[in-house]
């Protein structure tokens, strides 16, 4: 779970657009970039090399 206050401040590192939380997969989604960023132990990992394409 991501704190809603934190989620409101997070942006995609590639596009600088807001992220949305996908609770089912435990990821932060950038619809603009087509990327999913992992969250490990409650910490968002907003590194492009750690992101996966949404079409996976």
PDB file of N, CA and C in Angstrom:
ATOM      1  N   UNK A   1       0.844  -1.185   0.000  1.00  0.00           N
ATOM      2  CA  UNK A   1       0.000   0.000   0.000  1.00  0.00           C
ATOM      3  C   UNK A   1       0.882   1.238   0.000  1.00  0.00           C
ATOM      4  N   UNK A   2       0.497   2.198  -0.773  1.00  0.00           N
ATOM      5  CA  UNK A   2       1.210   3.471  -0.837  1.00  0.00           C
ATOM      6  C   UNK A   2       0.368   4.530  -0.144  1.00  0.00           C
ATOM      7  N   UNK A   3       0.997   5.307   0.700  1.00  0.00           N
ATOM      8  CA  UNK A   3       0.324   6.410   1.377  1.00  0.00           C
ATOM      9  C   UNK A   3      -0.213   7.386   0.330  1.00  0.00           C
ATOM     10  N   UNK A   4      -1.493   7.734   0.378  1.00  0.00           N
ATOM     11  CA  UNK A   4      -2.066   8.645  -0.617  1.00  0.00           C
ATOM     12  C   UNK A   4      -1.356   9.999  -0.691  1.00  0.00           C
ATOM     13  N   UNK A   5      -0.840  10.479   0.427  1.00  0.00           N
ATOM     14  CA  UNK A   5      -0.112  11.746   0.425  1.00  0.00           C
ATOM     15  C   UNK A   5       1.181  11.613  -0.375  1.00  0.00           C
ATOM     16  N   UNK A   6       1.879  10.509  -0.204  1.00  0.00           N
ATOM     17  CA  UNK A   6       3.095  10.257  -0.970  1.00  0.00           C
ATOM     18  C   UNK A   6       2.769  10.080  -2.442  1.00  0.00           C
ATOM     19  N   UNK A   7       1.741   9.320  -2.744  1.00  0.00           N
ATOM     20  CA  UNK A   7       1.362   9.073  -4.125  1.00  0.00           C
ATOM     21  C   UNK A   7       1.057  10.378  -4.857  1.00  0.00           C
ATOM     22  N   UNK A   8       0.447  11.325  -4.176  1.00  0.00           N
ATOM     23  CA  UNK A   8       0.120  12.616  -4.790  1.00  0.00           C
ATOM     24  C   UNK A   8       1.371  13.405  -5.171  1.00  0.00           C
ATOM     25  N   UNK A   9       2.505  13.108  -4.543  1.00  0.00           N
ATOM     26  CA  UNK A   9       3.754  13.832  -4.804  1.00  0.00           C
ATOM     27  C   UNK A   9       4.659  13.129  -5.819  1.00  0.00           C
ATOM     28  N   UNK A  10       4.422  11.852  -6.061  1.00  0.00           N
ATOM     29  CA  UNK A  10       5.291  11.085  -6.944  1.00  0.00           C
ATOM     30  C   UNK A  10       4.950  11.322  -8.411  1.00  0.00           C
ATOM     31  N   UNK A  11       5.983  11.403  -9.223  1.00  0.00           N
ATOM     32  CA  UNK A  11       5.798  11.531 -10.668  1.00  0.00           C
ATOM     33  C   UNK A  11       6.724  10.553 -11.374  1.00  0.00           C
ATOM     34  N   UNK A  12       6.385  10.239 -12.597  1.00  0.00           N
ATOM     35  CA  UNK A  12       7.209   9.370 -13.424  1.00  0.00           C
ATOM     36  C   UNK A  12       8.540  10.062 -13.707  1.00  0.00           C
ATOM     37  N   UNK A  13       9.653   9.368 -13.535  1.00  0.00           N
ATOM     38  CA  UNK A  13      10.948   9.995 -13.812  1.00  0.00           C
ATOM     39  C   UNK A  13      11.176  10.273 -15.298  1.00  0.00           C
ATOM     40  N   UNK A  14      10.453   9.609 -16.177  1.00  0.00           N
ATOM     41  CA  UNK A  14      10.629   9.800 -17.614  1.00  0.00           C
ATOM     42  C   UNK A  14       9.775  10.944 -18.154  1.00  0.00           C
ATOM     43  N   UNK A  15       8.535  11.041 -17.668  1.00  0.00           N
ATOM     44  CA  UNK A  15       7.586  11.999 -18.251  1.00  0.00           C
ATOM     45  C   UNK A  15       7.175  13.121 -17.303  1.00  0.00           C
ATOM     46  N   UNK A  16       7.474  12.963 -16.043  1.00  0.00           N
ATOM     47  CA  UNK A  16       7.067  13.926 -15.006  1.00  0.00           C
ATOM     48  C   UNK A  16       5.546  14.036 -14.876  1.00  0.00           C
ATOM     49  N   UNK A  17       4.853  12.964 -15.217  1.00  0.00           N
ATOM     50  CA  UNK A  17       3.400  12.908 -15.067  1.00  0.00           C
ATOM     51  C   UNK A  17       3.057  12.086 -13.826  1.00  0.00           C
ATOM     52  N   UNK A  18       1.840  12.268 -13.288  1.00  0.00           N
ATOM     53  CA  UNK A  18       1.454  11.518 -12.084  1.00  0.00           C
ATOM     54  C   UNK A  18       1.471  10.008 -12.308  1.00  0.00           C
ATOM     55  N   UNK A  19       1.675   9.299 -11.221  1.00  0.00           N
ATOM     56  CA  UNK A  19       1.649   7.842 -11.218  1.00  0.00           C
ATOM     57  C   UNK A  19       0.356   7.378 -10.567  1.00  0.00           C
ATOM     58  N   UNK A  20      -0.069   6.175 -10.906  1.00  0.00           N
ATOM     59  CA  UNK A  20      -1.227   5.589 -10.222  1.00  0.00           C
ATOM     60  C   UNK A  20      -0.786   4.269  -9.587  1.00  0.00           C
ATOM     61  N   UNK A  21      -1.463   3.916  -8.520  1.00  0.00           N
ATOM     62  CA  UNK A  21      -1.140   2.719  -7.754  1.00  0.00           C
ATOM     63  C   UNK A  21      -1.949   1.535  -8.275  1.00  0.00           C
ATOM     64  N   UNK A  22      -1.265   0.452  -8.586  1.00  0.00           N
ATOM     65  CA  UNK A  22      -1.905  -0.809  -8.963  1.00  0.00           C
ATOM     66  C   UNK A  22      -1.734  -1.751  -7.777  1.00  0.00           C
ATOM     67  N   UNK A  23      -2.757  -1.835  -6.957  1.00  0.00           N
ATOM     68  CA  UNK A  23      -2.681  -2.638  -5.733  1.00  0.00           C
ATOM     69  C   UNK A  23      -2.538  -4.125  -6.035  1.00  0.00           C
ATOM     70  N   UNK A  24      -3.159  -4.585  -7.099  1.00  0.00           N
ATOM     71  CA  UNK A  24      -3.113  -6.010  -7.426  1.00  0.00           C
ATOM     72  C   UNK A  24      -1.685  -6.476  -7.721  1.00  0.00           C
ATOM     73  N   UNK A  25      -0.908  -5.627  -8.376  1.00  0.00           N
ATOM     74  CA  UNK A  25       0.466  -6.007  -8.725  1.00  0.00           C
ATOM     75  C   UNK A  25       1.507  -5.365  -7.811  1.00  0.00           C
ATOM     76  N   UNK A  26       1.090  -4.427  -6.980  1.00  0.00           N
ATOM     77  CA  UNK A  26       2.033  -3.754  -6.079  1.00  0.00           C
ATOM     78  C   UNK A  26       3.024  -2.884  -6.825  1.00  0.00           C
ATOM     79  N   UNK A  27       2.509  -2.165  -7.835  1.00  0.00           N
ATOM     80  CA  UNK A  27       3.372  -1.333  -8.670  1.00  0.00           C
ATOM     81  C   UNK A  27       2.778   0.066  -8.844  1.00  0.00           C
ATOM     82  N   UNK A  28       3.667   0.987  -9.164  1.00  0.00           N
ATOM     83  CA  UNK A  28       3.252   2.325  -9.562  1.00  0.00           C
ATOM     84  C   UNK A  28       3.271   2.372 -11.082  1.00  0.00           C
ATOM     85  N   UNK A  29       2.190   2.859 -11.668  1.00  0.00           N
ATOM     86  CA  UNK A  29       2.016   2.827 -13.113  1.00  0.00           C
ATOM     87  C   UNK A  29       2.127   4.231 -13.693  1.00  0.00           C
ATOM     88  N   UNK A  30       2.921   4.346 -14.744  1.00  0.00           N
ATOM     89  CA  UNK A  30       2.981   5.558 -15.544  1.00  0.00           C
ATOM     90  C   UNK A  30       2.299   5.252 -16.867  1.00  0.00           C
ATOM     91  N   UNK A  31       1.053   5.704 -17.004  1.00  0.00           N
ATOM     92  CA  UNK A  31       0.327   5.478 -18.247  1.00  0.00           C
ATOM     93  C   UNK A  31       0.982   6.244 -19.391  1.00  0.00           C
ATOM     94  N   UNK A  32       1.509   7.422 -19.114  1.00  0.00           N
ATOM     95  CA  UNK A  32       2.135   8.250 -20.152  1.00  0.00           C
ATOM     96  C   UNK A  32       3.372   7.572 -20.738  1.00  0.00           C
ATOM     97  N   UNK A  33       4.164   6.932 -19.896  1.00  0.00           N
ATOM     98  CA  UNK A  33       5.397   6.278 -20.359  1.00  0.00           C
ATOM     99  C   UNK A  33       5.189   4.808 -20.697  1.00  0.00           C
ATOM    100  N   UNK A  34       4.064   4.247 -20.267  1.00  0.00           N
ATOM    101  CA  UNK A  34       3.836   2.822 -20.495  1.00  0.00           C
ATOM    102  C   UNK A  34       4.747   1.954 -19.652  1.00  0.00           C
ATOM    103  N   UNK A  35       5.024   2.406 -18.422  1.00  0.00           N
ATOM    104  CA  UNK A  35       5.941   1.697 -17.539  1.00  0.00           C
ATOM    105  C   UNK A  35       5.299   1.416 -16.188  1.00  0.00           C
ATOM    106  N   UNK A  36       5.765   0.354 -15.544  1.00  0.00           N
ATOM    107  CA  UNK A  36       5.358   0.006 -14.188  1.00  0.00           C
ATOM    108  C   UNK A  36       6.615  -0.018 -13.321  1.00  0.00           C
ATOM    109  N   UNK A  37       6.553   0.682 -12.207  1.00  0.00           N
ATOM    110  CA  UNK A  37       7.682   0.762 -11.287  1.00  0.00           C
ATOM    111  C   UNK A  37       7.392  -0.075 -10.049  1.00  0.00           C
ATOM    112  N   UNK A  38       8.344  -0.886  -9.612  1.00  0.00           N
ATOM    113  CA  UNK A  38       8.116  -1.739  -8.447  1.00  0.00           C
ATOM    114  C   UNK A  38       8.115  -0.939  -7.147  1.00  0.00           C
ATOM    115  N   UNK A  39       7.463  -1.523  -6.161  1.00  0.00           N
ATOM    116  CA  UNK A  39       7.512  -0.996  -4.793  1.00  0.00           C
ATOM    117  C   UNK A  39       8.016  -2.146  -3.943  1.00  0.00           C
ATOM    118  N   UNK A  40       9.154  -1.943  -3.310  1.00  0.00           N
ATOM    119  CA  UNK A  40       9.773  -2.997  -2.502  1.00  0.00           C
ATOM    120  C   UNK A  40       9.814  -2.580  -1.046  1.00  0.00           C
ATOM    121  N   UNK A  41       9.181  -3.386  -0.206  1.00  0.00           N
ATOM    122  CA  UNK A  41       9.119  -3.116   1.229  1.00  0.00           C
ATOM    123  C   UNK A  41       8.612  -1.704   1.494  1.00  0.00           C
ATOM    124  N   UNK A  42       7.615  -1.287   0.706  1.00  0.00           N
ATOM    125  CA  UNK A  42       7.000   0.020   0.880  1.00  0.00           C
ATOM    126  C   UNK A  42       7.749   1.182   0.260  1.00  0.00           C
ATOM    127  N   UNK A  43       8.860   0.899  -0.426  1.00  0.00           N
ATOM    128  CA  UNK A  43       9.686   1.954  -1.024  1.00  0.00           C
ATOM    129  C   UNK A  43       9.524   1.926  -2.544  1.00  0.00           C
ATOM    130  N   UNK A  44       9.031   3.031  -3.126  1.00  0.00           N
ATOM    131  CA  UNK A  44       8.919   3.083  -4.588  1.00  0.00           C
ATOM    132  C   UNK A  44      10.310   3.130  -5.233  1.00  0.00           C
ATOM    133  N   UNK A  45      10.528   2.293  -6.215  1.00  0.00           N
ATOM    134  CA  UNK A  45      11.794   2.257  -6.938  1.00  0.00           C
ATOM    135  C   UNK A  45      11.556   2.941  -8.284  1.00  0.00           C
ATOM    136  N   UNK A  46      11.869   4.222  -8.353  1.00  0.00           N
ATOM    137  CA  UNK A  46      11.565   5.025  -9.538  1.00  0.00           C
ATOM    138  C   UNK A  46      12.793   5.178 -10.432  1.00  0.00           C
ATOM    139  N   UNK A  47      13.426   4.064 -10.714  1.00  0.00           N
ATOM    140  CA  UNK A  47      14.566   4.039 -11.622  1.00  0.00           C
ATOM    141  C   UNK A  47      14.107   3.417 -12.936  1.00  0.00           C
ATOM    142  N   UNK A  48      14.444   4.067 -14.044  1.00  0.00           N
ATOM    143  CA  UNK A  48      14.010   3.569 -15.343  1.00  0.00           C
ATOM    144  C   UNK A  48      14.511   2.152 -15.610  1.00  0.00           C
ATOM    145  N   UNK A  49      15.702   1.830 -15.149  1.00  0.00           N
ATOM    146  CA  UNK A  49      16.245   0.486 -15.384  1.00  0.00           C
ATOM    147  C   UNK A  49      15.505  -0.581 -14.590  1.00  0.00           C
ATOM    148  N   UNK A  50      14.754  -0.196 -13.566  1.00  0.00           N
ATOM    149  CA  UNK A  50      13.975  -1.146 -12.756  1.00  0.00           C
ATOM    150  C   UNK A  50      12.532  -1.272 -13.245  1.00  0.00           C
ATOM    151  N   UNK A  51      12.087  -0.381 -14.107  1.00  0.00           N
ATOM    152  CA  UNK A  51      10.712  -0.384 -14.602  1.00  0.00           C
ATOM    153  C   UNK A  51      10.516  -1.501 -15.619  1.00  0.00           C
ATOM    154  N   UNK A  52       9.285  -1.954 -15.723  1.00  0.00           N
ATOM    155  CA  UNK A  52       8.954  -2.930 -16.745  1.00  0.00           C
ATOM    156  C   UNK A  52       7.937  -2.296 -17.690  1.00  0.00           C
ATOM    157  N   UNK A  53       7.984  -2.659 -18.954  1.00  0.00           N
ATOM    158  CA  UNK A  53       6.973  -2.167 -19.907  1.00  0.00           C
ATOM    159  C   UNK A  53       5.598  -2.706 -19.524  1.00  0.00           C
ATOM    160  N   UNK A  54       4.575  -1.911 -19.707  1.00  0.00           N
ATOM    161  CA  UNK A  54       3.222  -2.339 -19.361  1.00  0.00           C
ATOM    162  C   UNK A  54       2.713  -3.466 -20.225  1.00  0.00           C
ATOM    163  N   UNK A  55       3.251  -3.645 -21.394  1.00  0.00           N
ATOM    164  CA  UNK A  55       2.768  -4.720 -22.261  1.00  0.00           C
ATOM    165  C   UNK A  55       3.329  -6.093 -21.887  1.00  0.00           C
ATOM    166  N   UNK A  56       4.064  -6.203 -20.790  1.00  0.00           N
ATOM    167  CA  UNK A  56       4.568  -7.508 -20.321  1.00  0.00           C
ATOM    168  C   UNK A  56       3.511  -8.235 -19.537  1.00  0.00           C
TER     169      UNK A  56
END
